[in-house]
């Protein structure tokens, strides 16, 4: 059989970095081919070359056996290659159909034939089970749906080979399941799919074959059913990786955070927290599980002072901190790893050093009076870069120029080094690769072992299950259950997260 | 901080843009059938041909440094101050009034007092749109433009009414000698205003990059959500920032009155220092040092327009074309980089996705 895509000896250099070093890749027709590697390994570069966005310095590309010079994306599209980028390229106020036909609009004379467009979109949607409404505006539909729009867009342009760049990074667990079904129906119809990812689970569950890239080189080419998560992790990172977190038994201490009957409204003014009661003790990690949008964001913001509660109290070591400002809460001993590191956690146009003092720039030794003491700040930054293994040429590099994993390390370093009594970690490993996840997890466990209280909020059940000592489930602004982590299973949590009534025994546990 | 070579790179773009702007000027002069050599010679001589010319260049440059700093400061904190013009006007009136109203003061007190009134007037004029932005989310571009018009007509009323200091002219009384800025070269109008302007530039640099408040303001400018997360009071800082921007422009107006005009003249139409300040800030990449250089460039061009017309018979509008072209070239940075291959090479390096 002739491979649909064959890349041979691809080399691409950026100043100071060889992003692709003689990379070979072969994708067979009807195959789901995973491209696995850590952030910055060169996966996206390779795919951008295939899609004509970058020109390789050396190497050849064959599509269905025929050599092609991918000078720009139009060549790729003509050859039947479609790409769905991680960040969608859609126009929010346009409808689904308008977005899909943009650039290749069916016409009737001088006019746009919208009915024809809608019909074609409906056809594709039905054929692959995409269940999408062509009349809906993109800004009104969920992220998962927007991704389907991108997929249809590529199919509409006649793609046979679909590149999906980190497609699950923005999806909820349920949406990931749906995506998997869609990908399966695509290959059943004879399409081929290249899946760029750094998530081992997805490789195992979705792909037929996997090519592993490390530092620009192909290090393995495996049949998925003949490999394992452990083997993939080891090949990808280049050393054995502990997928399970090592955690010693520990009796939790005194109550650090006590939340009583907390109410708050969301950005639209609707009630989001409807009487939260929760305790986090020193020396424990309390995992908060829940489907996205059940009040997690509002809870984090209320705890950290970014949102005012409408009712209830928050006690930190017995002290009422309910109404304090973010600054005072941070000084009272709350550390916060925000769920959106680029929006909240970092100032991308600030240097690493400037970001590392975001919570403490006004205090000794970083300031004296009104003056910033740059020497101290830089020395501090150098120390944290060393201690937290932030990969950067210097502390002067802008945070925006770091990879996601290193950005997260900057935040983790800043929050942990302030030695807070309570660490709120929201989605601390979102979008990170295996190595960085291991690092962050170890740091959280270290905090717990040092007798700090850790409140972990995550949409990833795996993460909750492997790190937590106790697990609370949030549903529609209420804590519906608190379980001992040893008794929790994915099924049990899944049930509780979906709002199924909590069983008696679980209730009893809570008291 | 120290991204010095990047700043240098920007300086290269600015210089290239100036050269390109002058080339455009040459084309227009040739089209008009005149001599570019004669014209540019007149332009150069206007500022550098004589001592008096040079001192007048300093005088032309001074207000532009202040308004340029005002715009640049606001920009560094994420705000667009289109109101430097109005802040400059009220600064003028504030200083003029304090200059003649307080009597019997020694110079060492009167001058700072009059400057202080200019600063205060400008600061208020800036703070109001800042407050509206912080409390009501009203966009500062609209409101600073509106404040310009209020400044124009409010001072128009005052100087034709309660503050009229002359039998038939719409001007205030002349300020007292004790409020006048020291002129250090006899026979010229050269005065310490230029040093006040340079000191203001140093202050802006120190404030933005060396103080905790400056750190806060820049943080709010780049990412208000992250600043809030870091415990910074975002709305209060928006007000501070606009207040300081207004104070800088107001100080500019005050210096102009205390050093050159000695009284407030009714401004029947906008003088343009505030608007030129936007261009100066743009040319200077919103950096205090760049603003000083940009102000000198604009002062130099404005200074030469009349001599070009009288000596080389070149319409003075050509100078407006030159300065407008320079602004366009600087805005179209990518274009300039392509024209000058040396820069385009450097530009490519930074984009590497490491």
PDB file of C-alpha atoms in Angstrom, chain A residues 265-429:
ATOM      1  CA  UNK A 265     -22.646  35.228  41.591  1.00  0.00           C
ATOM      2  CA  UNK A 266     -20.996  34.614  38.238  1.00  0.00           C
ATOM      3  CA  UNK A 267     -19.998  37.225  35.674  1.00  0.00           C
ATOM      4  CA  UNK A 268     -23.546  37.425  34.342  1.00  0.00           C
ATOM      5  CA  UNK A 269     -24.952  38.014  37.811  1.00  0.00           C
ATOM      6  CA  UNK A 270     -26.519  34.569  38.181  1.00  0.00           C
ATOM      7  CA  UNK A 271     -25.943  32.568  41.356  1.00  0.00           C
ATOM      8  CA  UNK A 272     -22.882  30.363  40.851  1.00  0.00           C
ATOM      9  CA  UNK A 273     -22.099  29.314  44.409  1.00  0.00           C
ATOM     10  CA  UNK A 274     -25.127  28.225  46.378  1.00  0.00           C
ATOM     11  CA  UNK A 275     -23.887  27.523  49.867  1.00  0.00           C
ATOM     12  CA  UNK A 276     -20.455  25.924  49.725  1.00  0.00           C
ATOM     13  CA  UNK A 277     -19.230  24.204  52.893  1.00  0.00           C
ATOM     14  CA  UNK A 278     -15.730  22.817  52.829  1.00  0.00           C
ATOM     15  CA  UNK A 279     -12.654  22.278  54.988  1.00  0.00           C
ATOM     16  CA  UNK A 280      -9.056  21.838  53.935  1.00  0.00           C
ATOM     17  CA  UNK A 281      -6.556  20.653  56.545  1.00  0.00           C
ATOM     18  CA  UNK A 282      -2.857  21.093  56.794  1.00  0.00           C
ATOM     19  CA  UNK A 283      -0.877  18.238  55.301  1.00  0.00           C
ATOM     20  CA  UNK A 284      -3.574  17.169  52.893  1.00  0.00           C
ATOM     21  CA  UNK A 285      -4.465  17.659  49.288  1.00  0.00           C
ATOM     22  CA  UNK A 286      -8.158  18.166  48.867  1.00  0.00           C
ATOM     23  CA  UNK A 287      -9.200  17.544  45.284  1.00  0.00           C
ATOM     24  CA  UNK A 288     -12.233  19.344  43.953  1.00  0.00           C
ATOM     25  CA  UNK A 289     -13.795  17.346  41.141  1.00  0.00           C
ATOM     26  CA  UNK A 290     -16.528  18.607  38.896  1.00  0.00           C
ATOM     27  CA  UNK A 291     -17.596  19.247  35.336  1.00  0.00           C
ATOM     28  CA  UNK A 292     -16.385  22.601  34.066  1.00  0.00           C
ATOM     29  CA  UNK A 293     -18.732  25.467  34.842  1.00  0.00           C
ATOM     30  CA  UNK A 294     -20.206  24.179  38.090  1.00  0.00           C
ATOM     31  CA  UNK A 295     -18.824  27.024  40.162  1.00  0.00           C
ATOM     32  CA  UNK A 296     -15.127  26.130  40.339  1.00  0.00           C
ATOM     33  CA  UNK A 297     -13.981  29.416  38.818  1.00  0.00           C
ATOM     34  CA  UNK A 298     -16.230  31.457  41.110  1.00  0.00           C
ATOM     35  CA  UNK A 299     -15.049  29.501  44.150  1.00  0.00           C
ATOM     36  CA  UNK A 300     -11.392  30.114  43.335  1.00  0.00           C
ATOM     37  CA  UNK A 301     -12.025  33.792  42.674  1.00  0.00           C
ATOM     38  CA  UNK A 302     -13.985  34.230  45.873  1.00  0.00           C
ATOM     39  CA  UNK A 303     -11.291  32.508  47.917  1.00  0.00           C
ATOM     40  CA  UNK A 304      -8.563  34.681  46.445  1.00  0.00           C
ATOM     41  CA  UNK A 305     -10.452  37.951  46.655  1.00  0.00           C
ATOM     42  CA  UNK A 306     -10.981  38.454  42.933  1.00  0.00           C
ATOM     43  CA  UNK A 307     -14.731  38.137  43.432  1.00  0.00           C
ATOM     44  CA  UNK A 308     -16.891  39.279  46.324  1.00  0.00           C
ATOM     45  CA  UNK A 309     -19.130  36.671  47.954  1.00  0.00           C
ATOM     46  CA  UNK A 310     -22.770  37.598  48.486  1.00  0.00           C
ATOM     47  CA  UNK A 311     -23.052  35.545  51.663  1.00  0.00           C
ATOM     48  CA  UNK A 312     -21.036  33.239  53.887  1.00  0.00           C
ATOM     49  CA  UNK A 313     -17.620  33.235  55.530  1.00  0.00           C
ATOM     50  CA  UNK A 314     -14.126  32.128  54.683  1.00  0.00           C
ATOM     51  CA  UNK A 315     -11.783  31.379  57.566  1.00  0.00           C
ATOM     52  CA  UNK A 316      -8.037  30.931  57.189  1.00  0.00           C
ATOM     53  CA  UNK A 317      -6.585  29.385  60.336  1.00  0.00           C
ATOM     54  CA  UNK A 318      -9.618  30.636  62.191  1.00  0.00           C
ATOM     55  CA  UNK A 319      -9.251  34.199  60.958  1.00  0.00           C
ATOM     56  CA  UNK A 320     -12.123  35.711  58.985  1.00  0.00           C
ATOM     57  CA  UNK A 321     -10.754  36.692  55.577  1.00  0.00           C
ATOM     58  CA  UNK A 322     -14.062  36.751  53.698  1.00  0.00           C
ATOM     59  CA  UNK A 323     -13.957  40.346  52.551  1.00  0.00           C
ATOM     60  CA  UNK A 324     -10.230  40.944  52.196  1.00  0.00           C
ATOM     61  CA  UNK A 325      -8.700  42.229  48.955  1.00  0.00           C
ATOM     62  CA  UNK A 326      -6.563  39.933  46.784  1.00  0.00           C
ATOM     63  CA  UNK A 327      -3.420  41.584  48.175  1.00  0.00           C
ATOM     64  CA  UNK A 328      -4.445  41.036  51.795  1.00  0.00           C
ATOM     65  CA  UNK A 329      -5.509  37.457  51.158  1.00  0.00           C
ATOM     66  CA  UNK A 330      -2.214  36.726  49.520  1.00  0.00           C
ATOM     67  CA  UNK A 331      -0.398  38.259  52.493  1.00  0.00           C
ATOM     68  CA  UNK A 332      -2.604  36.290  54.881  1.00  0.00           C
ATOM     69  CA  UNK A 333      -1.113  33.115  53.432  1.00  0.00           C
ATOM     70  CA  UNK A 334      -2.947  32.067  50.291  1.00  0.00           C
ATOM     71  CA  UNK A 335      -0.979  30.998  47.255  1.00  0.00           C
ATOM     72  CA  UNK A 336      -2.810  30.665  43.976  1.00  0.00           C
ATOM     73  CA  UNK A 337      -1.897  28.893  40.774  1.00  0.00           C
ATOM     74  CA  UNK A 338      -4.593  30.302  38.477  1.00  0.00           C
ATOM     75  CA  UNK A 339      -6.493  28.182  36.008  1.00  0.00           C
ATOM     76  CA  UNK A 340      -5.585  30.370  33.050  1.00  0.00           C
ATOM     77  CA  UNK A 341      -1.892  31.049  33.324  1.00  0.00           C
ATOM     78  CA  UNK A 342      -1.690  33.451  30.387  1.00  0.00           C
ATOM     79  CA  UNK A 343      -4.743  35.467  31.350  1.00  0.00           C
ATOM     80  CA  UNK A 344      -4.313  35.676  35.115  1.00  0.00           C
ATOM     81  CA  UNK A 345      -1.058  34.152  36.125  1.00  0.00           C
ATOM     82  CA  UNK A 346       1.513  35.938  34.030  1.00  0.00           C
ATOM     83  CA  UNK A 347       2.218  39.219  32.385  1.00  0.00           C
ATOM     84  CA  UNK A 348       3.534  37.905  29.117  1.00  0.00           C
ATOM     85  CA  UNK A 349       5.294  41.160  28.229  1.00  0.00           C
ATOM     86  CA  UNK A 350       7.139  41.185  31.547  1.00  0.00           C
ATOM     87  CA  UNK A 351      10.417  39.355  32.029  1.00  0.00           C
ATOM     88  CA  UNK A 352      10.616  36.180  34.084  1.00  0.00           C
ATOM     89  CA  UNK A 353      12.155  38.179  36.932  1.00  0.00           C
ATOM     90  CA  UNK A 354       9.352  40.732  36.862  1.00  0.00           C
ATOM     91  CA  UNK A 355       6.777  37.949  36.867  1.00  0.00           C
ATOM     92  CA  UNK A 356       8.382  36.162  39.769  1.00  0.00           C
ATOM     93  CA  UNK A 357       7.761  39.142  42.054  1.00  0.00           C
ATOM     94  CA  UNK A 358       4.198  39.827  40.901  1.00  0.00           C
ATOM     95  CA  UNK A 359       2.895  39.087  44.401  1.00  0.00           C
ATOM     96  CA  UNK A 360       5.798  40.562  46.345  1.00  0.00           C
ATOM     97  CA  UNK A 361       7.406  43.410  44.361  1.00  0.00           C
ATOM     98  CA  UNK A 362       6.387  45.930  47.015  1.00  0.00           C
ATOM     99  CA  UNK A 363       7.977  44.096  49.928  1.00  0.00           C
ATOM    100  CA  UNK A 364      11.446  43.796  51.314  1.00  0.00           C
ATOM    101  CA  UNK A 365      13.901  42.828  49.951  1.00  0.00           C
ATOM    102  CA  UNK A 366      12.535  43.657  46.489  1.00  0.00           C
ATOM    103  CA  UNK A 367      11.633  47.227  47.302  1.00  0.00           C
ATOM    104  CA  UNK A 368      12.790  49.830  49.704  1.00  0.00           C
ATOM    105  CA  UNK A 369      10.355  52.688  49.968  1.00  0.00           C
ATOM    106  CA  UNK A 370       9.171  53.448  46.457  1.00  0.00           C
ATOM    107  CA  UNK A 371      12.294  52.063  44.833  1.00  0.00           C
ATOM    108  CA  UNK A 372      12.479  48.641  43.229  1.00  0.00           C
ATOM    109  CA  UNK A 373      15.728  46.858  43.967  1.00  0.00           C
ATOM    110  CA  UNK A 374      16.525  45.216  40.680  1.00  0.00           C
ATOM    111  CA  UNK A 375      19.643  43.491  41.962  1.00  0.00           C
ATOM    112  CA  UNK A 376      17.647  41.655  44.600  1.00  0.00           C
ATOM    113  CA  UNK A 377      14.875  40.843  42.156  1.00  0.00           C
ATOM    114  CA  UNK A 378      17.331  39.453  39.634  1.00  0.00           C
ATOM    115  CA  UNK A 379      19.209  37.429  42.213  1.00  0.00           C
ATOM    116  CA  UNK A 380      15.907  36.043  43.465  1.00  0.00           C
ATOM    117  CA  UNK A 381      14.874  35.169  39.925  1.00  0.00           C
ATOM    118  CA  UNK A 382      18.165  33.419  39.274  1.00  0.00           C
ATOM    119  CA  UNK A 383      17.673  31.357  42.397  1.00  0.00           C
ATOM    120  CA  UNK A 384      14.123  30.294  41.500  1.00  0.00           C
ATOM    121  CA  UNK A 385      15.096  29.525  37.913  1.00  0.00           C
ATOM    122  CA  UNK A 386      17.718  27.180  39.332  1.00  0.00           C
ATOM    123  CA  UNK A 387      15.521  25.634  42.018  1.00  0.00           C
ATOM    124  CA  UNK A 388      12.467  25.106  39.860  1.00  0.00           C
ATOM    125  CA  UNK A 389      14.373  24.135  36.750  1.00  0.00           C
ATOM    126  CA  UNK A 390      12.855  26.851  34.566  1.00  0.00           C
ATOM    127  CA  UNK A 391      14.471  26.366  31.161  1.00  0.00           C
ATOM    128  CA  UNK A 392      15.538  29.771  29.940  1.00  0.00           C
ATOM    129  CA  UNK A 393      18.733  31.482  28.834  1.00  0.00           C
ATOM    130  CA  UNK A 394      18.230  34.220  31.444  1.00  0.00           C
ATOM    131  CA  UNK A 395      15.794  35.896  33.809  1.00  0.00           C
ATOM    132  CA  UNK A 396      15.417  38.757  31.318  1.00  0.00           C
ATOM    133  CA  UNK A 397      13.506  36.613  28.815  1.00  0.00           C
ATOM    134  CA  UNK A 398       9.875  37.673  28.452  1.00  0.00           C
ATOM    135  CA  UNK A 399       7.420  35.222  29.990  1.00  0.00           C
ATOM    136  CA  UNK A 400       5.550  35.153  26.694  1.00  0.00           C
ATOM    137  CA  UNK A 401       8.554  33.590  24.988  1.00  0.00           C
ATOM    138  CA  UNK A 402       8.608  30.555  27.289  1.00  0.00           C
ATOM    139  CA  UNK A 403       6.958  27.229  26.540  1.00  0.00           C
ATOM    140  CA  UNK A 404       3.757  26.419  28.414  1.00  0.00           C
ATOM    141  CA  UNK A 405       5.533  24.116  30.823  1.00  0.00           C
ATOM    142  CA  UNK A 406       8.126  26.703  31.722  1.00  0.00           C
ATOM    143  CA  UNK A 407       5.486  29.391  32.102  1.00  0.00           C
ATOM    144  CA  UNK A 408       3.734  27.148  34.577  1.00  0.00           C
ATOM    145  CA  UNK A 409       6.988  26.574  36.421  1.00  0.00           C
ATOM    146  CA  UNK A 410       7.373  30.337  36.827  1.00  0.00           C
ATOM    147  CA  UNK A 411       3.957  30.500  38.470  1.00  0.00           C
ATOM    148  CA  UNK A 412       4.516  27.416  40.612  1.00  0.00           C
ATOM    149  CA  UNK A 413       7.888  28.772  41.712  1.00  0.00           C
ATOM    150  CA  UNK A 414       6.412  32.147  42.629  1.00  0.00           C
ATOM    151  CA  UNK A 415       3.480  30.749  44.576  1.00  0.00           C
ATOM    152  CA  UNK A 416       5.308  27.977  46.403  1.00  0.00           C
ATOM    153  CA  UNK A 417       8.330  30.054  47.312  1.00  0.00           C
ATOM    154  CA  UNK A 418       6.092  32.513  49.133  1.00  0.00           C
ATOM    155  CA  UNK A 419       5.436  29.595  51.476  1.00  0.00           C
ATOM    156  CA  UNK A 420       1.654  29.959  51.747  1.00  0.00           C
ATOM    157  CA  UNK A 421      -0.432  28.156  54.356  1.00  0.00           C
ATOM    158  CA  UNK A 422      -2.977  27.311  51.703  1.00  0.00           C
ATOM    159  CA  UNK A 423      -2.101  26.641  48.100  1.00  0.00           C
ATOM    160  CA  UNK A 424      -4.940  26.798  45.613  1.00  0.00           C
ATOM    161  CA  UNK A 425      -3.901  24.973  42.468  1.00  0.00           C
ATOM    162  CA  UNK A 426      -6.388  25.326  39.644  1.00  0.00           C
ATOM    163  CA  UNK A 427      -5.821  23.166  36.578  1.00  0.00           C
ATOM    164  CA  UNK A 428      -2.140  23.189  37.417  1.00  0.00           C
ATOM    165  CA  UNK A 429      -1.112  20.858  34.601  1.00  0.00           C
TER     166      UNK A 429
END
